[in-house]
CSV table of C-alpha atoms in Angstrom, one decimal:
chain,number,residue,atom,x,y,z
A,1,UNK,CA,160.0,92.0,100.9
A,2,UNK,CA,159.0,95.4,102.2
A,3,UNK,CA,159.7,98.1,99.0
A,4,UNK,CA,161.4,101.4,100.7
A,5,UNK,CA,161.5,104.4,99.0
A,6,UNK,CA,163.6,107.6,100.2
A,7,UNK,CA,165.3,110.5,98.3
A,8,UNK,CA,167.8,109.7,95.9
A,9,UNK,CA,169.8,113.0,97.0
A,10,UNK,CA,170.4,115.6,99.6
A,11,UNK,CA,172.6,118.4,100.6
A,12,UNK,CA,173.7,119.5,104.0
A,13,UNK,CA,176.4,122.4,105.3
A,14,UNK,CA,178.3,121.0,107.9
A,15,UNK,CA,177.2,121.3,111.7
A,16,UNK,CA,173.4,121.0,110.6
A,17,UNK,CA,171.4,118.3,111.6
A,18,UNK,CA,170.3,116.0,108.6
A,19,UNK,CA,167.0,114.0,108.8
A,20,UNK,CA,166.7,111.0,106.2
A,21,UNK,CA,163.3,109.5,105.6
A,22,UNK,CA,162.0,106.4,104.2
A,23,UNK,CA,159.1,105.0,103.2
A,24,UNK,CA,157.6,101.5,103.8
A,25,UNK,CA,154.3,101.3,103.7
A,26,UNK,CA,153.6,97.6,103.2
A,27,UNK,CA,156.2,96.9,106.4
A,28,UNK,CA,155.2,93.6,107.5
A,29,UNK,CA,154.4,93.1,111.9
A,30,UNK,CA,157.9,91.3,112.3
A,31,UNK,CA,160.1,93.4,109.7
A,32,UNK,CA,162.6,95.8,110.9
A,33,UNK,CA,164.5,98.4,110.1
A,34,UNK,CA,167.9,98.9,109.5
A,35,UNK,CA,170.4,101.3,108.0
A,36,UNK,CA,173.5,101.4,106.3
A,37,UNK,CA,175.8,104.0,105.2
A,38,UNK,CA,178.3,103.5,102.0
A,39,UNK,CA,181.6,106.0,101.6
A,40,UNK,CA,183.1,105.8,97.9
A,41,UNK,CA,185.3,102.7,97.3
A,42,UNK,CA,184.0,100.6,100.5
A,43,UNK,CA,181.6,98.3,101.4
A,44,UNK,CA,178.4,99.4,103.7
A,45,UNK,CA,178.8,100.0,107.2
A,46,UNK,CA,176.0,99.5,109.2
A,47,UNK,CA,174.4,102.6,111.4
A,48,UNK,CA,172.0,101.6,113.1
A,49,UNK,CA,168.0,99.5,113.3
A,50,UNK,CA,165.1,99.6,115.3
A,51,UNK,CA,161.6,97.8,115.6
A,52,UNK,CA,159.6,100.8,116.7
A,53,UNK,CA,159.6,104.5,118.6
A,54,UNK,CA,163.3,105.9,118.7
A,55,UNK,CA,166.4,104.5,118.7
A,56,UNK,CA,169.9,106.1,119.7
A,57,UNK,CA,173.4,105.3,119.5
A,58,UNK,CA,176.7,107.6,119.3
A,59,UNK,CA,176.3,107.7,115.2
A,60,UNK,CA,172.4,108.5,114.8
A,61,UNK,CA,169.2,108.5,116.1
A,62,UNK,CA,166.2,106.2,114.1
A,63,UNK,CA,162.6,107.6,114.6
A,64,UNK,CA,159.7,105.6,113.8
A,65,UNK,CA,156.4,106.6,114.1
A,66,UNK,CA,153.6,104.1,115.6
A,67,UNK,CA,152.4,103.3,111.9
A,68,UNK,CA,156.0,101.9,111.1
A,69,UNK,CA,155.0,103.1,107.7
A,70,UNK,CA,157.9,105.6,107.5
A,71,UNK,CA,161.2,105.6,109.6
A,72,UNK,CA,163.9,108.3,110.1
A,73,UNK,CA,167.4,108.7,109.9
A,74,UNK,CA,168.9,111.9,112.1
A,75,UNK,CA,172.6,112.7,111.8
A,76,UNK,CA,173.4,115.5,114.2
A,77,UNK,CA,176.1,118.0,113.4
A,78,UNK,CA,176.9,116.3,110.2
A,79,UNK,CA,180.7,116.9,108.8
A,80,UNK,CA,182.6,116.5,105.2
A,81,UNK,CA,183.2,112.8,106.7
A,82,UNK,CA,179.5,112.4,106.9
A,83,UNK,CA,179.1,112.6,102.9
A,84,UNK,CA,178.1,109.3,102.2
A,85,UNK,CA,175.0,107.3,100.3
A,86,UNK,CA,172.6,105.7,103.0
A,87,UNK,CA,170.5,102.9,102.6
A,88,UNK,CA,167.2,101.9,104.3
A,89,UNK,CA,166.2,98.6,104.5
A,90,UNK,CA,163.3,97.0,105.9
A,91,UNK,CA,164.4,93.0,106.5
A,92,UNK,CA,162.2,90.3,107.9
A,93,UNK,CA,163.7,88.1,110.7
A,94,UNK,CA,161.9,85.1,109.9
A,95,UNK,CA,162.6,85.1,106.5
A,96,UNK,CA,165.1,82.8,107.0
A,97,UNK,CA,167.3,83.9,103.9
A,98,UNK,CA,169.5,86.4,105.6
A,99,UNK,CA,168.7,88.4,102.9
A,100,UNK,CA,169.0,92.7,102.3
A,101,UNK,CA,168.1,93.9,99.7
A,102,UNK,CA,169.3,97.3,99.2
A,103,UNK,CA,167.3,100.1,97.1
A,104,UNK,CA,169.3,103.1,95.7
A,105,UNK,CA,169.8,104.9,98.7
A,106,UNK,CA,170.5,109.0,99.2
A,107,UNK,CA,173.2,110.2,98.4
A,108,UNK,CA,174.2,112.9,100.9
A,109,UNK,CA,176.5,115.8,100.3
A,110,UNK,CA,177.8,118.0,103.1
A,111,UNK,CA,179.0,121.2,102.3
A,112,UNK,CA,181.7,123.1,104.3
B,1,UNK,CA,193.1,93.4,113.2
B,2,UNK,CA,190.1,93.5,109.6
B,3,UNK,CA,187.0,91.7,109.8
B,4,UNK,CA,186.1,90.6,106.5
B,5,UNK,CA,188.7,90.7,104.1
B,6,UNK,CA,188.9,90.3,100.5
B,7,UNK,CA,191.7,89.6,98.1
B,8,UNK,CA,192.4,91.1,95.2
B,9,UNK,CA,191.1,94.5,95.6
B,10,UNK,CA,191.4,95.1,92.2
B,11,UNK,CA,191.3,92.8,89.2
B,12,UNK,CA,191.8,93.4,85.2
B,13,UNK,CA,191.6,90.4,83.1
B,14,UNK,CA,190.2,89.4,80.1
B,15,UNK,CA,186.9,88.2,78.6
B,16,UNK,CA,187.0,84.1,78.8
B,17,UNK,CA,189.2,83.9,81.5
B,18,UNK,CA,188.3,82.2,84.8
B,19,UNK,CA,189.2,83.9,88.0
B,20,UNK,CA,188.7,83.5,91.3
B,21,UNK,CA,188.2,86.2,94.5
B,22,UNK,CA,188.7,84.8,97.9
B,23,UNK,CA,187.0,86.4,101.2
B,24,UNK,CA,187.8,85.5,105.0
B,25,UNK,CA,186.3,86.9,108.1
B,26,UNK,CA,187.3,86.5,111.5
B,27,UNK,CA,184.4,87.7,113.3
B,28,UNK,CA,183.2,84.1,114.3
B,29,UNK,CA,180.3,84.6,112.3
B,30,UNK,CA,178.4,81.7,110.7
B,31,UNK,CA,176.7,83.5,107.9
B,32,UNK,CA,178.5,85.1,104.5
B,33,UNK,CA,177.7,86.5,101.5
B,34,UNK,CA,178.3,88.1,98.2
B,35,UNK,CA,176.7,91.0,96.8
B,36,UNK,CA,177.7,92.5,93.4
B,37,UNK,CA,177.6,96.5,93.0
B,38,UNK,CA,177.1,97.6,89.2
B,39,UNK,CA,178.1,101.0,87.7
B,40,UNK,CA,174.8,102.2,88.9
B,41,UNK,CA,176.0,101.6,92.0
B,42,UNK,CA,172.8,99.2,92.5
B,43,UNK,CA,174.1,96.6,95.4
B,44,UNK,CA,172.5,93.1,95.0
B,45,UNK,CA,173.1,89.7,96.5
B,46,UNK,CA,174.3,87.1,94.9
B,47,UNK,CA,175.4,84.5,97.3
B,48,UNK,CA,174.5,83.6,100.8
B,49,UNK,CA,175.9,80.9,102.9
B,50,UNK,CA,175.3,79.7,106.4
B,51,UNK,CA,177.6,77.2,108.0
B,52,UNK,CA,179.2,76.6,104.7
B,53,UNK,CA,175.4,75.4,103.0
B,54,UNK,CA,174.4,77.7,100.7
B,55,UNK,CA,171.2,79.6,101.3
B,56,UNK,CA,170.6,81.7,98.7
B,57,UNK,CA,171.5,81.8,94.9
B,58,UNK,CA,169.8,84.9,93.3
B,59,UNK,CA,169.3,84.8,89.3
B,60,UNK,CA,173.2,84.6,89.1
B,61,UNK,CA,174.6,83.0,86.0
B,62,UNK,CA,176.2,79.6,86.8
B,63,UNK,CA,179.6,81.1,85.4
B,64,UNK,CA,179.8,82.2,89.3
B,65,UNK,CA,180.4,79.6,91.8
B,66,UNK,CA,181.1,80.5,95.2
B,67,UNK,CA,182.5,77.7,97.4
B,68,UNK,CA,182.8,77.9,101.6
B,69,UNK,CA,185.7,75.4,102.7
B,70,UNK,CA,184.7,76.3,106.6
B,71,UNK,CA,182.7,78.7,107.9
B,72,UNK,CA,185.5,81.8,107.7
B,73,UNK,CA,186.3,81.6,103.9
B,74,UNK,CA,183.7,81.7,101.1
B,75,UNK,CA,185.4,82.4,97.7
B,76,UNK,CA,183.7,83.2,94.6
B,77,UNK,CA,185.3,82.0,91.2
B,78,UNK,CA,183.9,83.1,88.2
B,79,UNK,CA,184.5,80.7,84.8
B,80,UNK,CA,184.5,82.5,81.1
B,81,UNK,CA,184.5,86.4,82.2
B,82,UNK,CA,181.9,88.4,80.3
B,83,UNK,CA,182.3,92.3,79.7
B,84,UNK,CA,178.9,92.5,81.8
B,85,UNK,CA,180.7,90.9,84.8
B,86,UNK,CA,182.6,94.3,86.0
B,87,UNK,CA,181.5,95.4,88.9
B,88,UNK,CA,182.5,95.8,92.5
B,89,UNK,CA,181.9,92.4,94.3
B,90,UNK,CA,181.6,92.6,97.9
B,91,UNK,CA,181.9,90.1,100.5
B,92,UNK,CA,179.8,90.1,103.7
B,93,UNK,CA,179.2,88.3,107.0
B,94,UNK,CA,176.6,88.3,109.5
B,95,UNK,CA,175.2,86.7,112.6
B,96,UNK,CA,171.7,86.7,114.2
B,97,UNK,CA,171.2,88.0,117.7
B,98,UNK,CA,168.4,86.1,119.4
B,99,UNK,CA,165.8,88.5,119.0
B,100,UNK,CA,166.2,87.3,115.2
B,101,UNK,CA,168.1,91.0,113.8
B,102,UNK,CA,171.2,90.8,112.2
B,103,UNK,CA,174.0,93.0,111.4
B,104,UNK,CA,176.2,92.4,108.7
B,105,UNK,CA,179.5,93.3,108.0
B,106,UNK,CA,181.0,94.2,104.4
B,107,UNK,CA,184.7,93.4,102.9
B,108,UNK,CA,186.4,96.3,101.4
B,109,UNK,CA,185.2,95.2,97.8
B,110,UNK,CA,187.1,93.7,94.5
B,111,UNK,CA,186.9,95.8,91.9
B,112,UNK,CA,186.3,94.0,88.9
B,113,UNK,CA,187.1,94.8,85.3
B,114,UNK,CA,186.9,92.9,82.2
B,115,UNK,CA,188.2,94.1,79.2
């Protein structure tokens, strides 16, 4: 399993756009990447994942450069509601054992 | 109409006691799981079924035994509760597009204390 490592915290004011990153560096040819975001008191809701270049939907955008090494997470206009911890994960489709395994994410504050 | 579902949300017992916590989803998936969230807040997987065979058993202490009567429903019940067993215990399910990438989707969490 490919080891991510991203910043345990970050603060934002609201409106500004926040950028994420994570690190993989031993990311295998067939592992992608995915991303999940946890409010207090609930379980992870996924945001969004992507093999390679960019990746958009109406939550975020996923950037990863051709290396794969490193991914990143754009929130645009983040709000209060956006204060959340977000996970990367790097999960192998072959694996066969369904498995994520979740690192200690970032915890991101928004400030009004 | 929820997805996954788990019942209780909360749940105070004591040590030694046997309990159970029951999760059903209704998302047609055929994959679920069980992930435990400590007071770290580190979230790790316990359980993994998929079509009611189990697929994965982490390092979990056989106190835990999860059983899947059909493909919705996989409960966990726990035997001889230890003070090291609160947590937040989450239930997920998932199911693999063809390109091999899956999403999965969590239950709202039982929290867990043992006093």
């Amino acid at each position: 399993l490919a080891k991510t490592t991203q910043p345990i915290s970050m603060d934002s004011y609201e409106g500004q756009e926040v950028n994420i990153t994570c690190s993989h560096n031993n990311i295998a040819t067939n592992d992608y990447i995915t991303w999940y975001q946890q409010f207090p008191s609930q379980g992870p809701r996924f945001i969004i994942q992507g093999y390679k270049t960019k990746v958009t939907n109406e939550v975020a955008s996923l950037f990863i450069p051709a290396d794969r090494k490193s991914s990143t997470l754009s929130l645009p206009r983040v709000s209060l509601s956006d204060t959340a911890v977000y996970y990367c994960l790097v999960v192998n489709p072959g694996a066969g054992s369904y498995q994520l395994t979740f690192g200690k994410g970032t915890k991101l504050s928004v400030i009004p | 109409d929820t997805a996954v579902s788990q019942t209780p949300k909360y749940l105070v017992t004591q040590m030694g006691n046997d309990k159970s916590i029951k999760c059903e989803q209704n998302l047609g998936h055929d994959t679920m799981y069980w992930y435990k969230q400590d007071s770290k807040k580190f979230l790790k997987i316990m359980f993994s079924y998929n079509n009611k065979e189990l697929i994965i058993n982490e390092t979990v202490p056989n106190r835990f035994s999860p059983k899947s009567p059909d493909k919705a429903h996989l409960n966990l019940h726990i035997n001889s509760l230890e003070l090291g067993d609160s947590a937040v215990y989450f239930c997920a399910s998932s199911r693999r597009t063809s390109g091999g990438q899956e999403t999965q989707y969590f239950g709202p969490g039982t929290r867990l204390l043992v006093l």
